[in-house]
DNA sequence: TAATACTTGACAAAATTAGTCCTGTTAATG
DNA sequence: CATTAACAGGACTAATTTTGTCAAGTATTA
């Protein structure tokens, strides 16, 4: 599973915000519209903030706004913001690195596949995705659950 | 993570057996050579057996042999034998299917990426992989841990 | 019949995922 | 300047999945 629950929530969230570029959302609103547990979404938004995808505004009248143009945010950006770099097989990571990987013919393949997936995810940016979304959605209805 | 521990073990196992096509292995031998917990490997070999990748021989002098030519076994075969079909996002599966997926612009992408990964894994077959493996391995040493 | 090996299902520990909650901080506003 | 609205961060918890283990059963050989 490359996309877990939190990444999926993050995508929904950025999708909604991309379709309303410039608007300030409070957590509760996004949570309601996208059927995401509110306190969990709070955590996810923190990650998106640290990644520079959204910007948080504290205090009364606060909330979250897009920090960048949706054209400059790819699916890969959001995926990595939430879960870090994609890993196909743990044996390729520093912590779980296989000692005898030199003998392993499959070892390089996991890298190759990772890069392939990354490249594909990088091709999708949220401006386009949100446009499709708006086109099929009815408008204000809580959609895309 | 597309490749978890058990799939990784399965790959090691099929790799070893592919390099010794025709030889009958007992679980203990594979486990030792590939540093896999023996009772866990037993489970994995059952899956490989049901998938028709290896054949089990019960009783004394029993063990496991390759059931097919390593040229006809791809990485995808082994991955699917252990973990079933690759899933990129659970929302695409029957059980966790998103109700309002019609509004979701990312929904089709998960399928697309899945197919891309499948296609790549299908390109690697064990005869070639095992050959590379033998080329770099020293021979009988427990390698490829 | 004794020994060898796989089969199956139940169980269990460890890790990860998913989510909650509480306390603190920041900003607006009357 | 007190109050209220909203996010920030860390500790905690529940559920699920992963990663195994074990014991009783079955098949085969000698």
Coordinates of C-alpha atoms (C1' of nucleotides) in Angstrom, one line a residue:
Chain A
X1 CA 0.0 0.0 0.0
X2 CA 1.6 3.2 -1.1
X3 CA -1.4 5.4 -0.2
X4 CA -2.6 4.9 3.3
X5 CA -5.4 6.5 5.1
X6 CA -3.6 9.7 6.0
X7 CA -2.2 10.2 2.6
X8 CA -5.6 9.7 1.1
X9 CA -7.1 12.2 3.5
X10 CA -4.3 14.6 2.6
X11 CA -5.1 14.3 -1.1
X12 CA -8.8 14.9 -0.5
X13 CA -7.9 17.9 1.6
X14 CA -5.5 19.5 -0.9
X15 CA -7.9 18.8 -3.7
X16 CA -10.7 20.7 -2.0
X17 CA -8.4 23.6 -1.2
X18 CA -6.9 23.6 -4.7
X19 CA -10.4 24.0 -6.0
X20 CA -10.8 27.1 -3.8
X21 CA -7.4 28.7 -4.1
X22 CA -7.1 31.6 -1.8
X23 CA -9.9 30.7 0.5
X24 CA -9.2 30.1 4.2
X25 CA -10.5 26.9 5.6
X26 CA -10.9 25.9 9.2
X27 CA -10.2 22.3 10.1
X28 CA -13.8 21.5 10.9
X29 CA -15.0 22.6 7.5
X30 CA -12.6 20.4 5.6
X31 CA -13.2 17.5 7.9
X32 CA -17.0 17.8 7.4
X33 CA -16.9 18.1 3.7
X34 CA -14.4 15.3 3.2
X35 CA -15.5 13.0 5.9
X36 CA -12.2 13.0 7.8
X37 CA -12.0 12.7 11.6
X38 CA -11.3 16.2 12.7
X39 CA -8.4 15.6 15.2
X40 CA -6.7 13.3 12.7
X41 CA -7.0 15.9 10.0
X42 CA -5.4 18.4 12.3
X43 CA -2.3 16.2 12.4
X44 CA -2.3 15.8 8.6
X45 CA -2.6 19.5 8.1
X46 CA 0.5 20.0 10.3
X47 CA 2.5 17.9 8.0
X48 CA 1.2 19.7 4.9
X49 CA 2.1 22.9 6.6
X50 CA 5.7 21.8 7.4
X51 CA 6.0 20.7 3.8
X52 CA 5.0 24.2 2.6
X53 CA 1.9 23.0 0.8
X54 CA -0.5 24.9 3.0
X55 CA -0.1 27.7 5.3
X56 CA -1.6 27.9 8.8
X57 CA -3.0 31.0 10.2
X58 CA -3.4 30.9 14.0
X59 CA -5.8 32.7 16.2
X60 CA -9.4 33.8 15.6
X61 CA -10.2 34.0 12.0
X62 CA -7.4 31.6 11.4
X63 CA -7.4 28.4 9.4
X64 CA -5.5 27.1 6.5
X65 CA -4.8 28.5 3.0
X66 CA -2.9 27.1 0.1
X67 CA 0.7 28.1 0.4
X68 CA 1.5 27.6 -3.3
X69 CA -0.2 27.6 -6.6
X70 CA -2.0 24.3 -7.2
X71 CA -0.2 24.1 -10.5
X72 CA 3.1 23.7 -8.6
X73 CA 1.9 20.9 -6.3
X74 CA 2.1 17.4 -7.5
X75 CA 0.6 14.2 -6.1
X76 CA 4.2 13.2 -5.2
X77 CA 4.6 16.3 -3.1
X78 CA 1.5 15.4 -1.0
X79 CA 2.4 11.7 -0.7
X80 CA 5.9 12.6 0.4
X81 CA 4.7 15.3 2.8
X82 CA 2.7 12.7 4.7
X83 CA 4.6 9.5 4.5
X84 CA 8.1 10.5 3.4
X85 CA 9.9 8.9 0.5
X86 CA 8.2 6.0 -1.2
X87 CA 9.6 2.6 -0.2
X88 CA 9.0 -0.5 -2.3
X89 CA 11.0 -2.9 -0.1
X90 CA 12.4 -2.0 3.3
X91 CA 15.7 -3.8 2.4
X92 CA 16.6 -0.7 0.4
X93 CA 16.3 1.7 3.3
X94 CA 19.3 2.7 5.5
X95 CA 17.8 1.1 8.7
X96 CA 16.9 -2.2 7.2
X97 CA 19.6 -2.4 4.5
X98 CA 20.4 -5.9 3.4
X99 CA 24.0 -6.7 4.3
X100 CA 24.5 -9.0 1.3
X101 CA 22.7 -6.9 -1.2
X102 CA 25.6 -7.2 -3.5
X103 CA 24.6 -10.8 -4.2
X104 CA 20.9 -9.8 -4.7
X105 CA 19.7 -9.4 -8.3
X106 CA 16.4 -8.0 -7.2
X107 CA 17.9 -5.3 -5.0
X108 CA 18.3 -2.7 -7.8
X109 CA 14.8 -3.4 -9.1
X110 CA 13.1 -2.0 -6.0
X111 CA 14.9 1.3 -6.7
X112 CA 13.9 1.3 -10.3
X113 CA 10.2 0.7 -9.5
X114 CA 10.3 3.4 -6.8
X115 CA 11.6 5.9 -9.3
X116 CA 9.0 4.9 -11.9
X117 CA 6.2 5.4 -9.4
X118 CA 7.7 8.7 -8.3
X119 CA 7.9 9.9 -11.8
X120 CA 4.3 9.1 -12.5
X121 CA 3.1 10.8 -9.3
X122 CA 5.1 13.9 -10.2
X123 CA 3.2 14.2 -13.5
X124 CA -0.1 15.0 -11.8
X125 CA -0.5 18.5 -10.3
X126 CA -3.5 19.7 -8.3
X127 CA -4.6 22.5 -10.5
X128 CA -5.6 19.9 -13.2
X129 CA -6.9 17.4 -10.7
X130 CA -9.1 19.9 -9.0
X131 CA -10.4 21.1 -12.3
X132 CA -11.6 17.6 -13.2
X133 CA -13.0 17.4 -9.7
X134 CA -15.0 20.6 -10.1
X135 CA -16.2 19.5 -13.5
X136 CA -17.7 16.3 -12.1
X137 CA -18.8 17.5 -8.7
X138 CA -22.1 19.3 -8.4
X139 CA -20.6 22.3 -6.8
X140 CA -21.1 22.9 -3.1
X141 CA -22.3 19.4 -2.1
X142 CA -20.0 17.6 0.3
X143 CA -18.5 15.3 -2.3
X144 CA -15.6 13.1 -3.0
X145 CA -16.0 11.3 0.3
Chain B
X1 CA 5.4 -1.0 0.9
X2 CA 4.7 -3.3 -1.9
X3 CA 7.2 -5.9 -0.9
X4 CA 6.8 -7.0 2.7
X5 CA 8.8 -9.5 4.6
X6 CA 7.1 -12.6 3.4
X7 CA 7.2 -11.6 -0.2
X8 CA 10.9 -10.8 0.2
X9 CA 11.5 -14.2 1.7
X10 CA 9.5 -15.8 -1.1
X11 CA 11.7 -14.1 -3.7
X12 CA 14.9 -15.2 -2.0
X13 CA 13.5 -18.7 -1.8
X14 CA 12.4 -18.9 -5.5
X15 CA 15.7 -17.4 -6.5
X16 CA 17.6 -20.1 -4.7
X17 CA 15.5 -22.8 -6.2
X18 CA 15.6 -21.3 -9.6
X19 CA 19.4 -21.5 -9.5
X20 CA 19.1 -25.2 -8.8
X21 CA 16.3 -26.2 -11.0
X22 CA 15.3 -29.8 -10.4
X23 CA 16.8 -30.1 -7.0
X24 CA 14.6 -31.0 -4.1
X25 CA 15.0 -28.7 -1.1
X26 CA 13.7 -29.3 2.4
X27 CA 12.5 -26.3 4.3
X28 CA 15.3 -26.3 6.8
X29 CA 17.9 -26.0 4.0
X30 CA 16.3 -23.0 2.4
X31 CA 15.7 -21.4 5.7
X32 CA 19.3 -21.7 6.7
X33 CA 20.8 -20.6 3.4
X34 CA 18.4 -17.6 3.1
X35 CA 18.2 -16.7 6.8
X36 CA 14.5 -17.1 7.0
X37 CA 12.6 -18.3 10.1
X38 CA 11.8 -21.9 9.4
X39 CA 8.2 -22.1 10.5
X40 CA 7.5 -18.9 8.7
X41 CA 9.0 -20.2 5.5
X42 CA 6.8 -23.2 5.8
X43 CA 3.8 -20.9 5.5
X44 CA 5.3 -19.1 2.6
X45 CA 6.1 -22.3 0.7
X46 CA 2.5 -23.3 1.1
X47 CA 1.4 -20.2 -0.7
X48 CA 4.0 -20.8 -3.4
X49 CA 2.7 -24.3 -3.7
X50 CA -0.9 -23.3 -4.1
X51 CA 0.2 -20.8 -6.7
X52 CA 1.8 -23.6 -8.7
X53 CA 5.3 -22.1 -8.5
X54 CA 6.8 -24.9 -6.5
X55 CA 5.7 -28.4 -5.9
X56 CA 5.6 -30.0 -2.5
X57 CA 6.6 -33.6 -1.9
X58 CA 5.4 -35.0 1.4
X59 CA 6.9 -37.7 3.5
X60 CA 10.4 -38.9 4.0
X61 CA 12.7 -37.8 1.2
X62 CA 10.2 -35.1 0.6
X63 CA 10.7 -31.4 0.2
X64 CA 10.0 -28.8 -2.5
X65 CA 11.0 -28.6 -6.2
X66 CA 10.3 -26.0 -8.7
X67 CA 7.0 -26.7 -10.4
X68 CA 7.7 -24.7 -13.5
X69 CA 10.6 -23.6 -15.6
X70 CA 12.2 -20.5 -14.0
X71 CA 11.9 -18.8 -17.3
X72 CA 8.1 -18.9 -16.9
X73 CA 8.0 -17.4 -13.4
X74 CA 8.0 -13.7 -13.1
X75 CA 8.5 -11.5 -10.0
X76 CA 4.9 -10.5 -10.3
X77 CA 3.9 -14.2 -10.0
X78 CA 5.7 -14.5 -6.7
X79 CA 4.5 -11.2 -5.4
X80 CA 0.9 -12.1 -6.2
X81 CA 1.3 -15.6 -4.9
X82 CA 2.1 -14.2 -1.4
X83 CA 0.2 -11.0 -1.1
X84 CA -2.5 -11.2 -3.8
X85 CA -3.0 -8.4 -6.3
X86 CA -1.1 -5.3 -5.7
X87 CA -3.1 -2.5 -4.2
X88 CA -2.0 1.1 -4.3
X89 CA -4.9 2.6 -2.4
X90 CA -7.5 0.6 -0.5
X91 CA -10.2 2.9 -1.9
X92 CA -9.9 0.9 -5.1
X93 CA -10.7 -2.5 -3.5
X94 CA -14.2 -4.0 -3.3
X95 CA -14.3 -4.0 0.5
X96 CA -13.1 -0.4 1.0
X97 CA -14.5 1.0 -2.2
X98 CA -15.1 4.8 -2.0
X99 CA -18.8 5.4 -2.5
X100 CA -18.3 8.7 -4.2
X101 CA -15.4 7.7 -6.3
X102 CA -17.2 9.2 -9.3
X103 CA -16.3 12.6 -8.0
X104 CA -12.7 11.6 -7.4
X105 CA -10.1 12.6 -9.9
X106 CA -7.4 10.5 -8.3
X107 CA -9.4 7.3 -8.2
X108 CA -8.4 6.2 -11.7
X109 CA -4.7 7.0 -11.1
X110 CA -4.3 4.3 -8.5
X111 CA -5.3 1.8 -11.1
X112 CA -3.0 3.2 -13.6
X113 CA 0.0 3.1 -11.2
X114 CA -0.9 -0.4 -10.2
X115 CA -0.9 -1.6 -13.7
X116 CA 2.4 0.2 -14.4
X117 CA 4.0 -1.6 -11.4
X118 CA 2.5 -5.0 -12.4
X119 CA 3.8 -4.6 -16.0
X120 CA 7.3 -3.9 -14.7
X121 CA 7.3 -6.8 -12.3
X122 CA 6.1 -9.1 -15.1
X123 CA 9.2 -8.2 -17.1
X124 CA 11.5 -10.0 -14.7
X125 CA 11.6 -13.7 -14.7
X126 CA 13.6 -15.9 -12.4
X127 CA 15.8 -17.7 -14.9
X128 CA 17.6 -14.4 -15.7
X129 CA 17.5 -13.2 -12.1
X130 CA 19.0 -16.4 -10.8
X131 CA 21.7 -16.3 -13.5
X132 CA 22.8 -12.8 -12.3
X133 CA 22.7 -14.1 -8.8
X134 CA 24.9 -17.1 -9.6
X135 CA 27.3 -14.8 -11.4
X136 CA 27.9 -12.6 -8.4
X137 CA 27.6 -15.2 -5.7
X138 CA 30.6 -17.2 -4.7
X139 CA 28.8 -20.5 -5.1
X140 CA 27.7 -22.4 -2.0
X141 CA 28.1 -19.7 0.6
X142 CA 24.9 -18.7 2.3
X143 CA 24.4 -15.5 0.3
X144 CA 21.8 -13.0 -0.5
X145 CA 20.6 -12.7 3.1
Chain C
dT1 C1' 6.2 -49.2 12.4
dA2 C1' 9.4 -45.6 12.9
dA3 C1' 11.3 -41.7 11.0
dT4 C1' 11.0 -37.9 7.9
dA5 C1' 8.7 -34.0 6.0
dC6 C1' 4.9 -31.3 4.6
dT7 C1' -0.2 -29.3 6.1
dT8 C1' -3.3 -26.8 8.7
dG9 C1' -5.3 -24.0 12.0
dA10 C1' -4.9 -21.6 16.2
dC11 C1' -2.3 -18.7 18.7
dA12 C1' 0.9 -14.7 20.0
dA13 C1' 4.2 -10.9 19.8
dA14 C1' 5.6 -6.8 17.6
dA15 C1' 5.0 -3.1 14.6
dT16 C1' 2.3 0.0 12.2
dT17 C1' -1.8 2.6 11.3
dA18 C1' -5.4 5.4 12.6
dG19 C1' -7.2 8.3 15.7
dT20 C1' -8.0 10.9 20.4
dC21 C1' -7.1 14.3 23.9
dC22 C1' -5.1 17.7 26.6
dT23 C1' -2.4 21.6 27.3
dG24 C1' -0.2 25.4 25.2
dT25 C1' 0.3 29.3 22.0
dT26 C1' -1.3 32.9 18.8
dA27 C1' -4.4 36.4 17.0
dA28 C1' -8.6 39.1 16.7
dT29 C1' -12.1 41.8 18.8
dG30 C1' -15.1 44.2 21.8
Chain D
dC1 C1' -7.0 43.2 28.5
dA2 C1' -10.1 39.4 28.9
dT3 C1' -12.4 36.3 26.0
dT4 C1' -12.8 33.5 22.3
dA5 C1' -11.4 31.2 18.1
dA6 C1' -8.2 28.6 16.0
dC7 C1' -3.9 26.0 15.3
dA8 C1' 0.6 23.3 17.5
dG9 C1' 2.5 19.6 19.7
dG10 C1' 3.1 15.6 22.4
dA11 C1' 1.4 11.8 24.9
dC12 C1' -1.6 8.4 24.7
dT13 C1' -4.8 4.6 22.9
dA14 C1' -7.3 1.4 19.9
dA15 C1' -7.4 -1.4 15.9
dT16 C1' -5.2 -3.7 12.4
dT17 C1' -1.6 -5.9 10.1
dT18 C1' 2.7 -8.1 10.0
dT19 C1' 5.6 -11.5 11.4
dG20 C1' 6.1 -15.0 13.3
dT21 C1' 5.4 -19.8 16.6
dC22 C1' 3.5 -24.3 17.8
dA23 C1' 1.1 -28.5 18.1
dA24 C1' -1.5 -32.1 16.1
dG25 C1' -2.4 -34.3 11.7
dT26 C1' -1.2 -36.5 7.2
dA27 C1' 1.6 -38.7 3.7
dT28 C1' 5.8 -41.3 2.3
dT29 C1' 9.7 -44.1 2.6
dA30 C1' 12.4 -47.7 4.4

